[in-house]
Amino acid sequence: DGWQKKHILYLWSGQHHHKRHYMHENALQNIGLTPNEIKIYECLIENGELSVSDISVKAQIHRRNAYDAISRLLDKGLCFQVVSKNENLYNAVDPAKIAEMLGEQQKRILEILPILKKKYKNHLSAEEALVYRGYEGQKNIWRDMLQVGADVYSIGAKAQWFDERLRPARDKFFKEANRKKIKHYLLFDYEVKTKLPNFAKNYPGKSYQFRYLPKEYSTNSIANIFGDYLITYTGIALGKMRDNTAFFVLHSKDLAESYRKWFWCLWKQSIL
């Protein structure tokens, strides 16, 4: 029929137009548009007022599917109908509408976020264990520290947070930790004192105290305690982390409190 002839002619003469309809597909799908809706919306953006027949040809969508997609675009407020004596035409709404849709989505998410958080906290076990890994694992721990907002106690610290690859996330963490006035109590391995003599004095936490463990008690392990959490990890070098470092996260009020008591015992016996 006529539609098929026009469609075949278009495919033969304008293959490059097909690619243009996919330019922003990923971004537009994120706001809930289907592939056909995206093709039609971009087609109208590029061409202006078009009939369903022309949309079908230019967007390379079967006429019946084009009708369905146009109807959904009308419902979403992304296109409008122009009444004509012959065949009705359609045109795209200003793309600023997309930003408005994003703003509405964000508003709805922010409205339900407290409910989701409450449900998440309700199902958390009083005691649980999980494992983080690598550099993303360290970022997760900083996120947890900020969320809990409690003082941090470190046993066997090795300046491993200052691995250069962690710089952006580390700077962000300390900025927020300082704003929340989170205190840091640090028991460094003796090697930090001898090999990084100025490190502890320039620690970026605004409120911190530090001491050094006796030389004979240096290990390749670390324990961090904050709130009801105990984080232990091993295989850390001085000022460095490994890609496969495993962080064992224990959520236990009794265990965290026990480690804090042991921390203060070690603190009293450590070197200033």
PDB file of C-alpha atoms in Angstrom:
ATOM      1  CA  ASP A   1       0.000   0.000   0.000  1.00  0.00           C
ATOM      2  CA  GLY A   2       0.995   3.679   0.002  1.00  0.00           C
ATOM      3  CA  TRP A   3       2.397   3.539   3.542  1.00  0.00           C
ATOM      4  CA  GLN A   4       4.650   0.589   2.645  1.00  0.00           C
ATOM      5  CA  LYS A   5       5.997   2.321  -0.466  1.00  0.00           C
ATOM      6  CA  LYS A   6       6.777   5.499   1.475  1.00  0.00           C
ATOM      7  CA  HIS A   7       8.358   3.430   4.241  1.00  0.00           C
ATOM      8  CA  ILE A   8      10.601   1.457   1.808  1.00  0.00           C
ATOM      9  CA  LEU A   9      11.625   4.674   0.021  1.00  0.00           C
ATOM     10  CA  TYR A  10      12.508   6.276   3.342  1.00  0.00           C
ATOM     11  CA  LEU A  11      14.636   3.290   4.447  1.00  0.00           C
ATOM     12  CA  TRP A  12      16.459   3.315   1.114  1.00  0.00           C
ATOM     13  CA  SER A  13      17.190   7.026   1.045  1.00  0.00           C
ATOM     14  CA  GLY A  14      17.654   8.031   4.707  1.00  0.00           C
ATOM     15  CA  GLN A  15      19.313   5.331   6.821  1.00  0.00           C
ATOM     16  CA  HIS A  16      21.242   7.959   8.811  1.00  0.00           C
ATOM     17  CA  HIS A  17      17.972   9.322  10.253  1.00  0.00           C
ATOM     18  CA  HIS A  18      17.363   5.992  11.990  1.00  0.00           C
ATOM     19  CA  LYS A  19      20.426   6.474  14.199  1.00  0.00           C
ATOM     20  CA  ARG A  20      19.311   9.935  15.295  1.00  0.00           C
ATOM     21  CA  HIS A  21      16.210   8.507  16.946  1.00  0.00           C
ATOM     22  CA  TYR A  22      18.488   6.585  19.314  1.00  0.00           C
ATOM     23  CA  MET A  23      20.744   9.476  20.304  1.00  0.00           C
ATOM     24  CA  HIS A  24      19.166  10.042  23.687  1.00  0.00           C
ATOM     25  CA  GLU A  25      17.378   6.723  24.143  1.00  0.00           C
ATOM     26  CA  ASN A  26      19.080   5.726  27.395  1.00  0.00           C
ATOM     27  CA  ALA A  27      18.496   9.103  29.033  1.00  0.00           C
ATOM     28  CA  LEU A  28      14.858   9.309  27.953  1.00  0.00           C
ATOM     29  CA  GLN A  29      14.121   5.723  28.960  1.00  0.00           C
ATOM     30  CA  ASN A  30      15.181   6.720  32.480  1.00  0.00           C
ATOM     31  CA  ILE A  31      12.147   8.997  32.710  1.00  0.00           C
ATOM     32  CA  GLY A  32       9.816   6.214  31.588  1.00  0.00           C
ATOM     33  CA  LEU A  33       9.600   6.627  27.812  1.00  0.00           C
ATOM     34  CA  THR A  34       9.431   3.542  25.606  1.00  0.00           C
ATOM     35  CA  PRO A  35      11.662   3.188  22.502  1.00  0.00           C
ATOM     36  CA  ASN A  36       8.721   4.016  20.196  1.00  0.00           C
ATOM     37  CA  GLU A  37       7.780   7.070  22.263  1.00  0.00           C
ATOM     38  CA  ILE A  38      11.395   8.263  22.104  1.00  0.00           C
ATOM     39  CA  LYS A  39      11.571   7.844  18.329  1.00  0.00           C
ATOM     40  CA  ILE A  40       8.342   9.760  17.822  1.00  0.00           C
ATOM     41  CA  TYR A  41       9.231  12.531  20.260  1.00  0.00           C
ATOM     42  CA  GLU A  42      12.631  13.095  18.614  1.00  0.00           C
ATOM     43  CA  CYS A  43      10.996  12.896  15.204  1.00  0.00           C
ATOM     44  CA  LEU A  44       8.579  15.695  16.179  1.00  0.00           C
ATOM     45  CA  ILE A  45      11.413  17.719  17.738  1.00  0.00           C
ATOM     46  CA  GLU A  46      13.334  17.525  14.459  1.00  0.00           C
ATOM     47  CA  ASN A  47      10.446  18.006  12.018  1.00  0.00           C
ATOM     48  CA  GLY A  48       7.681  19.925  13.751  1.00  0.00           C
ATOM     49  CA  GLU A  49       4.015  19.255  12.921  1.00  0.00           C
ATOM     50  CA  LEU A  50       3.446  15.854  11.322  1.00  0.00           C
ATOM     51  CA  SER A  51       0.544  13.583  10.552  1.00  0.00           C
ATOM     52  CA  VAL A  52       0.424  10.041  11.899  1.00  0.00           C
ATOM     53  CA  SER A  53       1.313   8.791   8.418  1.00  0.00           C
ATOM     54  CA  ASP A  54       4.439  10.951   8.235  1.00  0.00           C
ATOM     55  CA  ILE A  55       5.404  10.096  11.820  1.00  0.00           C
ATOM     56  CA  SER A  56       5.070   6.409  10.991  1.00  0.00           C
ATOM     57  CA  VAL A  57       7.393   6.759   7.995  1.00  0.00           C
ATOM     58  CA  LYS A  58       9.988   9.079   9.494  1.00  0.00           C
ATOM     59  CA  ALA A  59      10.174   7.278  12.853  1.00  0.00           C
ATOM     60  CA  GLN A  60      10.054   3.856  11.103  1.00  0.00           C
ATOM     61  CA  ILE A  61       7.194   2.610  13.276  1.00  0.00           C
ATOM     62  CA  HIS A  62       4.122   0.770  12.056  1.00  0.00           C
ATOM     63  CA  ARG A  63       1.121   3.106  11.894  1.00  0.00           C
ATOM     64  CA  ARG A  64      -0.873   1.140  14.515  1.00  0.00           C
ATOM     65  CA  ASN A  65       2.060   1.251  16.971  1.00  0.00           C
ATOM     66  CA  ALA A  66       2.579   4.924  16.204  1.00  0.00           C
ATOM     67  CA  TYR A  67      -1.020   5.687  17.231  1.00  0.00           C
ATOM     68  CA  ASP A  68      -0.495   3.918  20.562  1.00  0.00           C
ATOM     69  CA  ALA A  69       2.793   5.718  21.283  1.00  0.00           C
ATOM     70  CA  ILE A  70       1.372   9.119  20.316  1.00  0.00           C
ATOM     71  CA  SER A  71      -1.554   8.522  22.674  1.00  0.00           C
ATOM     72  CA  ARG A  72       0.852   7.850  25.529  1.00  0.00           C
ATOM     73  CA  LEU A  73       2.928  10.946  24.677  1.00  0.00           C
ATOM     74  CA  LEU A  74      -0.277  13.011  24.795  1.00  0.00           C
ATOM     75  CA  ASP A  75      -1.059  11.582  28.239  1.00  0.00           C
ATOM     76  CA  LYS A  76       2.453  12.406  29.438  1.00  0.00           C
ATOM     77  CA  GLY A  77       2.203  15.948  28.117  1.00  0.00           C
ATOM     78  CA  LEU A  78       5.136  15.581  25.721  1.00  0.00           C
ATOM     79  CA  CYS A  79       3.198  16.229  22.523  1.00  0.00           C
ATOM     80  CA  PHE A  80      -0.039  17.951  21.487  1.00  0.00           C
ATOM     81  CA  GLN A  81      -2.596  17.583  18.733  1.00  0.00           C
ATOM     82  CA  VAL A  82      -3.175  20.177  16.018  1.00  0.00           C
ATOM     83  CA  VAL A  83      -6.696  19.835  14.602  1.00  0.00           C
ATOM     84  CA  SER A  84      -6.730  19.928  10.787  1.00  0.00           C
ATOM     85  CA  LYS A  85      -9.445  19.688   8.111  1.00  0.00           C
ATOM     86  CA  ASN A  86      -7.821  16.626   6.592  1.00  0.00           C
ATOM     87  CA  GLU A  87      -5.640  14.571   8.946  1.00  0.00           C
ATOM     88  CA  ASN A  88      -4.859  15.694  12.479  1.00  0.00           C
ATOM     89  CA  LEU A  89      -1.256  16.748  13.074  1.00  0.00           C
ATOM     90  CA  TYR A  90       0.967  16.335  16.122  1.00  0.00           C
ATOM     91  CA  ASN A  91       3.862  18.338  17.476  1.00  0.00           C
ATOM     92  CA  ALA A  92       6.322  18.065  20.363  1.00  0.00           C
ATOM     93  CA  VAL A  93       6.067  20.043  23.579  1.00  0.00           C
ATOM     94  CA  ASP A  94       9.105  22.143  24.573  1.00  0.00           C
ATOM     95  CA  PRO A  95      11.886  19.782  25.831  1.00  0.00           C
ATOM     96  CA  ALA A  96      11.926  21.775  29.077  1.00  0.00           C
ATOM     97  CA  LYS A  97       8.976  19.551  29.942  1.00  0.00           C
ATOM     98  CA  ILE A  98      11.483  16.695  30.441  1.00  0.00           C
ATOM     99  CA  ALA A  99      13.257  18.604  33.213  1.00  0.00           C
ATOM    100  CA  GLU A 100       9.873  19.251  34.791  1.00  0.00           C
ATOM    101  CA  MET A 101       9.112  15.504  34.698  1.00  0.00           C
ATOM    102  CA  LEU A 102      12.451  14.743  36.323  1.00  0.00           C
ATOM    103  CA  GLY A 103      11.727  17.255  39.064  1.00  0.00           C
ATOM    104  CA  GLU A 104       8.361  15.634  39.723  1.00  0.00           C
ATOM    105  CA  GLN A 105       9.972  12.179  39.869  1.00  0.00           C
ATOM    106  CA  GLN A 106      12.592  13.407  42.312  1.00  0.00           C
ATOM    107  CA  LYS A 107       9.901  15.001  44.473  1.00  0.00           C
ATOM    108  CA  ARG A 108       7.932  11.744  44.587  1.00  0.00           C
ATOM    109  CA  ILE A 109      11.070   9.771  45.484  1.00  0.00           C
ATOM    110  CA  LEU A 110      11.948  12.190  48.280  1.00  0.00           C
ATOM    111  CA  GLU A 111       8.395  11.846  49.616  1.00  0.00           C
ATOM    112  CA  ILE A 112       8.586   8.047  49.858  1.00  0.00           C
ATOM    113  CA  LEU A 113      12.244   7.881  50.987  1.00  0.00           C
ATOM    114  CA  PRO A 114      11.474   8.280  54.729  1.00  0.00           C
ATOM    115  CA  ILE A 115       8.945   5.436  54.487  1.00  0.00           C
ATOM    116  CA  LEU A 116      11.437   3.176  52.714  1.00  0.00           C
ATOM    117  CA  LYS A 117      14.160   4.014  55.256  1.00  0.00           C
ATOM    118  CA  LYS A 118      11.822   3.219  58.116  1.00  0.00           C
ATOM    119  CA  LYS A 119      10.944  -0.153  56.593  1.00  0.00           C
ATOM    120  CA  TYR A 120      14.643  -0.841  55.976  1.00  0.00           C
ATOM    121  CA  LYS A 121      15.572  -0.088  59.584  1.00  0.00           C
ATOM    122  CA  ASN A 122      12.697  -2.187  60.894  1.00  0.00           C
ATOM    123  CA  HIS A 123      13.965  -5.323  59.193  1.00  0.00           C
ATOM    124  CA  LEU A 124      17.592  -4.857  60.238  1.00  0.00           C
ATOM    125  CA  SER A 125      18.702  -7.551  62.608  1.00  0.00           C
ATOM    126  CA  ALA A 126      19.992  -6.555  66.029  1.00  0.00           C
ATOM    127  CA  GLU A 127      23.086  -8.570  65.148  1.00  0.00           C
ATOM    128  CA  GLU A 128      24.276  -9.259  61.630  1.00  0.00           C
ATOM    129  CA  ALA A 129      27.455  -9.727  59.617  1.00  0.00           C
ATOM    130  CA  LEU A 130      28.317  -8.801  56.059  1.00  0.00           C
ATOM    131  CA  VAL A 131      31.388  -8.296  53.893  1.00  0.00           C
ATOM    132  CA  TYR A 132      32.476  -5.319  51.781  1.00  0.00           C
ATOM    133  CA  ARG A 133      35.368  -5.522  49.334  1.00  0.00           C
ATOM    134  CA  GLY A 134      37.948  -3.238  47.745  1.00  0.00           C
ATOM    135  CA  TYR A 135      37.877   0.527  47.386  1.00  0.00           C
ATOM    136  CA  GLU A 136      34.094   0.611  47.036  1.00  0.00           C
ATOM    137  CA  GLY A 137      33.953  -1.258  50.334  1.00  0.00           C
ATOM    138  CA  GLN A 138      35.877   1.522  52.050  1.00  0.00           C
ATOM    139  CA  LYS A 139      33.472   4.077  50.580  1.00  0.00           C
ATOM    140  CA  ASN A 140      30.561   2.058  51.970  1.00  0.00           C
ATOM    141  CA  ILE A 141      32.141   2.115  55.426  1.00  0.00           C
ATOM    142  CA  TRP A 142      32.556   5.897  55.297  1.00  0.00           C
ATOM    143  CA  ARG A 143      28.915   6.173  54.279  1.00  0.00           C
ATOM    144  CA  ASP A 144      27.923   4.017  57.259  1.00  0.00           C
ATOM    145  CA  MET A 145      30.067   6.099  59.603  1.00  0.00           C
ATOM    146  CA  LEU A 146      28.402   9.299  58.460  1.00  0.00           C
ATOM    147  CA  GLN A 147      24.939   7.777  58.713  1.00  0.00           C
ATOM    148  CA  VAL A 148      25.556   6.556  62.277  1.00  0.00           C
ATOM    149  CA  GLY A 149      27.290   9.826  63.210  1.00  0.00           C
ATOM    150  CA  ALA A 150      29.109   8.315  66.223  1.00  0.00           C
ATOM    151  CA  ASP A 151      32.745   8.743  67.267  1.00  0.00           C
ATOM    152  CA  VAL A 152      35.235   6.427  65.562  1.00  0.00           C
ATOM    153  CA  TYR A 153      37.825   4.285  67.363  1.00  0.00           C
ATOM    154  CA  SER A 154      40.649   2.674  65.370  1.00  0.00           C
ATOM    155  CA  ILE A 155      43.018  -0.055  66.539  1.00  0.00           C
ATOM    156  CA  GLY A 156      46.102  -0.736  64.420  1.00  0.00           C
ATOM    157  CA  ALA A 157      45.478   2.174  62.033  1.00  0.00           C
ATOM    158  CA  LYS A 158      48.000   2.375  59.188  1.00  0.00           C
ATOM    159  CA  ALA A 159      46.989   5.580  57.353  1.00  0.00           C
ATOM    160  CA  GLN A 160      45.370   3.258  54.794  1.00  0.00           C
ATOM    161  CA  TRP A 161      42.557   5.745  54.253  1.00  0.00           C
ATOM    162  CA  PHE A 162      45.102   7.948  52.549  1.00  0.00           C
ATOM    163  CA  ASP A 163      45.668   5.700  49.578  1.00  0.00           C
ATOM    164  CA  GLU A 164      45.713   8.181  46.682  1.00  0.00           C
ATOM    165  CA  ARG A 165      42.922   6.363  44.836  1.00  0.00           C
ATOM    166  CA  LEU A 166      40.563   7.192  47.694  1.00  0.00           C
ATOM    167  CA  ARG A 167      41.224  10.938  47.637  1.00  0.00           C
ATOM    168  CA  PRO A 168      37.884  12.236  46.232  1.00  0.00           C
ATOM    169  CA  ALA A 169      35.750  10.020  48.484  1.00  0.00           C
ATOM    170  CA  ARG A 170      38.036  10.674  51.466  1.00  0.00           C
ATOM    171  CA  ASP A 171      37.851  14.453  51.095  1.00  0.00           C
ATOM    172  CA  LYS A 172      34.069  14.238  50.888  1.00  0.00           C
ATOM    173  CA  PHE A 173      33.948  11.993  53.978  1.00  0.00           C
ATOM    174  CA  PHE A 174      36.084  14.262  56.156  1.00  0.00           C
ATOM    175  CA  LYS A 175      34.184  17.355  55.087  1.00  0.00           C
ATOM    176  CA  GLU A 176      30.930  15.797  56.270  1.00  0.00           C
ATOM    177  CA  ALA A 177      32.517  14.146  59.345  1.00  0.00           C
ATOM    178  CA  ASN A 178      33.902  17.518  60.449  1.00  0.00           C
ATOM    179  CA  ARG A 179      30.495  19.118  59.906  1.00  0.00           C
ATOM    180  CA  LYS A 180      28.907  16.444  62.100  1.00  0.00           C
ATOM    181  CA  LYS A 181      31.695  16.879  64.671  1.00  0.00           C
ATOM    182  CA  ILE A 182      32.579  13.191  64.631  1.00  0.00           C
ATOM    183  CA  LYS A 183      35.588  12.543  66.874  1.00  0.00           C
ATOM    184  CA  HIS A 184      38.369  10.149  65.881  1.00  0.00           C
ATOM    185  CA  TYR A 185      40.458   8.215  68.402  1.00  0.00           C
ATOM    186  CA  LEU A 186      43.357   6.553  66.617  1.00  0.00           C
ATOM    187  CA  LEU A 187      45.796   3.883  67.789  1.00  0.00           C
ATOM    188  CA  PHE A 188      48.366   3.803  65.004  1.00  0.00           C
ATOM    189  CA  ASP A 189      50.887   1.069  64.361  1.00  0.00           C
ATOM    190  CA  TYR A 190      54.360   2.116  65.442  1.00  0.00           C
ATOM    191  CA  GLU A 191      55.512   2.313  61.788  1.00  0.00           C
ATOM    192  CA  VAL A 192      53.280   5.323  61.201  1.00  0.00           C
ATOM    193  CA  LYS A 193      55.301   7.198  63.821  1.00  0.00           C
ATOM    194  CA  THR A 194      58.670   6.262  62.290  1.00  0.00           C
ATOM    195  CA  LYS A 195      57.924   6.248  58.546  1.00  0.00           C
ATOM    196  CA  LEU A 196      55.193   8.912  58.361  1.00  0.00           C
ATOM    197  CA  PRO A 197      56.299  11.221  61.206  1.00  0.00           C
ATOM    198  CA  ASN A 198      54.090  14.193  60.265  1.00  0.00           C
ATOM    199  CA  PHE A 199      51.017  12.248  59.206  1.00  0.00           C
ATOM    200  CA  ALA A 200      49.136  12.106  62.519  1.00  0.00           C
ATOM    201  CA  LYS A 201      49.686  15.806  63.189  1.00  0.00           C
ATOM    202  CA  ASN A 202      48.104  16.684  59.840  1.00  0.00           C
ATOM    203  CA  TYR A 203      45.153  14.316  60.125  1.00  0.00           C
ATOM    204  CA  PRO A 204      42.200  16.063  58.415  1.00  0.00           C
ATOM    205  CA  GLY A 205      39.682  15.304  61.145  1.00  0.00           C
ATOM    206  CA  LYS A 206      39.021  18.474  63.129  1.00  0.00           C
ATOM    207  CA  SER A 207      38.500  16.587  66.375  1.00  0.00           C
ATOM    208  CA  TYR A 208      40.909  13.718  66.914  1.00  0.00           C
ATOM    209  CA  GLN A 209      43.363  12.198  69.329  1.00  0.00           C
ATOM    210  CA  PHE A 210      46.055   9.660  68.511  1.00  0.00           C
ATOM    211  CA  ARG A 211      48.640   7.417  70.067  1.00  0.00           C
ATOM    212  CA  TYR A 212      50.951   4.659  68.838  1.00  0.00           C
ATOM    213  CA  LEU A 213      50.950   0.987  69.704  1.00  0.00           C
ATOM    214  CA  PRO A 214      54.265  -0.424  70.926  1.00  0.00           C
ATOM    215  CA  LYS A 215      56.449  -1.674  68.070  1.00  0.00           C
ATOM    216  CA  GLU A 216      56.056  -5.350  68.959  1.00  0.00           C
ATOM    217  CA  TYR A 217      52.259  -5.129  68.539  1.00  0.00           C
ATOM    218  CA  SER A 218      52.150  -4.086  64.892  1.00  0.00           C
ATOM    219  CA  THR A 219      49.979  -6.326  62.682  1.00  0.00           C
ATOM    220  CA  ASN A 220      48.523  -6.359  59.188  1.00  0.00           C
ATOM    221  CA  SER A 221      44.996  -6.026  60.588  1.00  0.00           C
ATOM    222  CA  ILE A 222      42.779  -3.141  61.644  1.00  0.00           C
ATOM    223  CA  ALA A 223      39.645  -2.757  63.758  1.00  0.00           C
ATOM    224  CA  ASN A 224      37.322   0.237  63.559  1.00  0.00           C
ATOM    225  CA  ILE A 225      34.490   0.737  66.024  1.00  0.00           C
ATOM    226  CA  PHE A 226      31.635   3.234  65.712  1.00  0.00           C
ATOM    227  CA  GLY A 227      28.146   3.084  67.166  1.00  0.00           C
ATOM    228  CA  ASP A 228      27.037  -0.550  67.206  1.00  0.00           C
ATOM    229  CA  TYR A 229      29.449  -1.505  64.412  1.00  0.00           C
ATOM    230  CA  LEU A 230      32.774  -3.282  64.412  1.00  0.00           C
ATOM    231  CA  ILE A 231      34.740  -3.342  61.150  1.00  0.00           C
ATOM    232  CA  THR A 232      37.774  -5.600  60.863  1.00  0.00           C
ATOM    233  CA  TYR A 233      39.998  -5.981  57.832  1.00  0.00           C
ATOM    234  CA  THR A 234      43.364  -7.428  57.015  1.00  0.00           C
ATOM    235  CA  GLY A 235      46.033  -7.364  54.319  1.00  0.00           C
ATOM    236  CA  ILE A 236      46.633  -3.596  54.580  1.00  0.00           C
ATOM    237  CA  ALA A 237      50.040  -1.986  53.941  1.00  0.00           C
ATOM    238  CA  LEU A 238      51.234   1.301  55.373  1.00  0.00           C
ATOM    239  CA  GLY A 239      49.226   4.022  53.633  1.00  0.00           C
ATOM    240  CA  LYS A 240      47.899   1.552  51.053  1.00  0.00           C
ATOM    241  CA  MET A 241      44.915  -0.682  50.393  1.00  0.00           C
ATOM    242  CA  ARG A 242      44.451  -3.598  48.034  1.00  0.00           C
ATOM    243  CA  ASP A 243      41.827  -4.028  45.334  1.00  0.00           C
ATOM    244  CA  ASN A 244      40.627  -7.223  47.011  1.00  0.00           C
ATOM    245  CA  THR A 245      40.695  -6.035  50.628  1.00  0.00           C
ATOM    246  CA  ALA A 246      37.810  -7.598  52.537  1.00  0.00           C
ATOM    247  CA  PHE A 247      36.004  -5.611  55.236  1.00  0.00           C
ATOM    248  CA  PHE A 248      34.135  -7.743  57.754  1.00  0.00           C
ATOM    249  CA  VAL A 249      31.238  -5.671  59.040  1.00  0.00           C
ATOM    250  CA  LEU A 250      29.697  -6.820  62.307  1.00  0.00           C
ATOM    251  CA  HIS A 251      26.587  -5.118  63.622  1.00  0.00           C
ATOM    252  CA  SER A 252      26.417  -5.969  67.310  1.00  0.00           C
ATOM    253  CA  LYS A 253      25.919  -3.580  70.201  1.00  0.00           C
ATOM    254  CA  ASP A 254      27.574  -5.918  72.724  1.00  0.00           C
ATOM    255  CA  LEU A 255      30.553  -6.650  70.488  1.00  0.00           C
ATOM    256  CA  ALA A 256      31.124  -2.985  69.616  1.00  0.00           C
ATOM    257  CA  GLU A 257      30.958  -1.999  73.278  1.00  0.00           C
ATOM    258  CA  SER A 258      33.432  -4.751  74.204  1.00  0.00           C
ATOM    259  CA  TYR A 259      35.926  -3.551  71.601  1.00  0.00           C
ATOM    260  CA  ARG A 260      35.590   0.026  72.838  1.00  0.00           C
ATOM    261  CA  LYS A 261      36.542  -1.130  76.345  1.00  0.00           C
ATOM    262  CA  TRP A 262      39.534  -3.007  74.964  1.00  0.00           C
ATOM    263  CA  PHE A 263      40.425   0.096  72.962  1.00  0.00           C
ATOM    264  CA  TRP A 264      40.704   2.208  76.121  1.00  0.00           C
ATOM    265  CA  CYS A 265      42.787  -0.495  77.786  1.00  0.00           C
ATOM    266  CA  LEU A 266      45.227  -0.373  74.875  1.00  0.00           C
ATOM    267  CA  TRP A 267      45.069   3.415  74.774  1.00  0.00           C
ATOM    268  CA  LYS A 268      46.390   3.672  78.333  1.00  0.00           C
ATOM    269  CA  GLN A 269      49.351   1.455  77.467  1.00  0.00           C
ATOM    270  CA  SER A 270      50.239   3.119  74.177  1.00  0.00           C
ATOM    271  CA  ILE A 271      52.877   5.687  73.227  1.00  0.00           C
ATOM    272  CA  LEU A 272      52.123   9.374  72.891  1.00  0.00           C
TER     273      LEU A 272
END
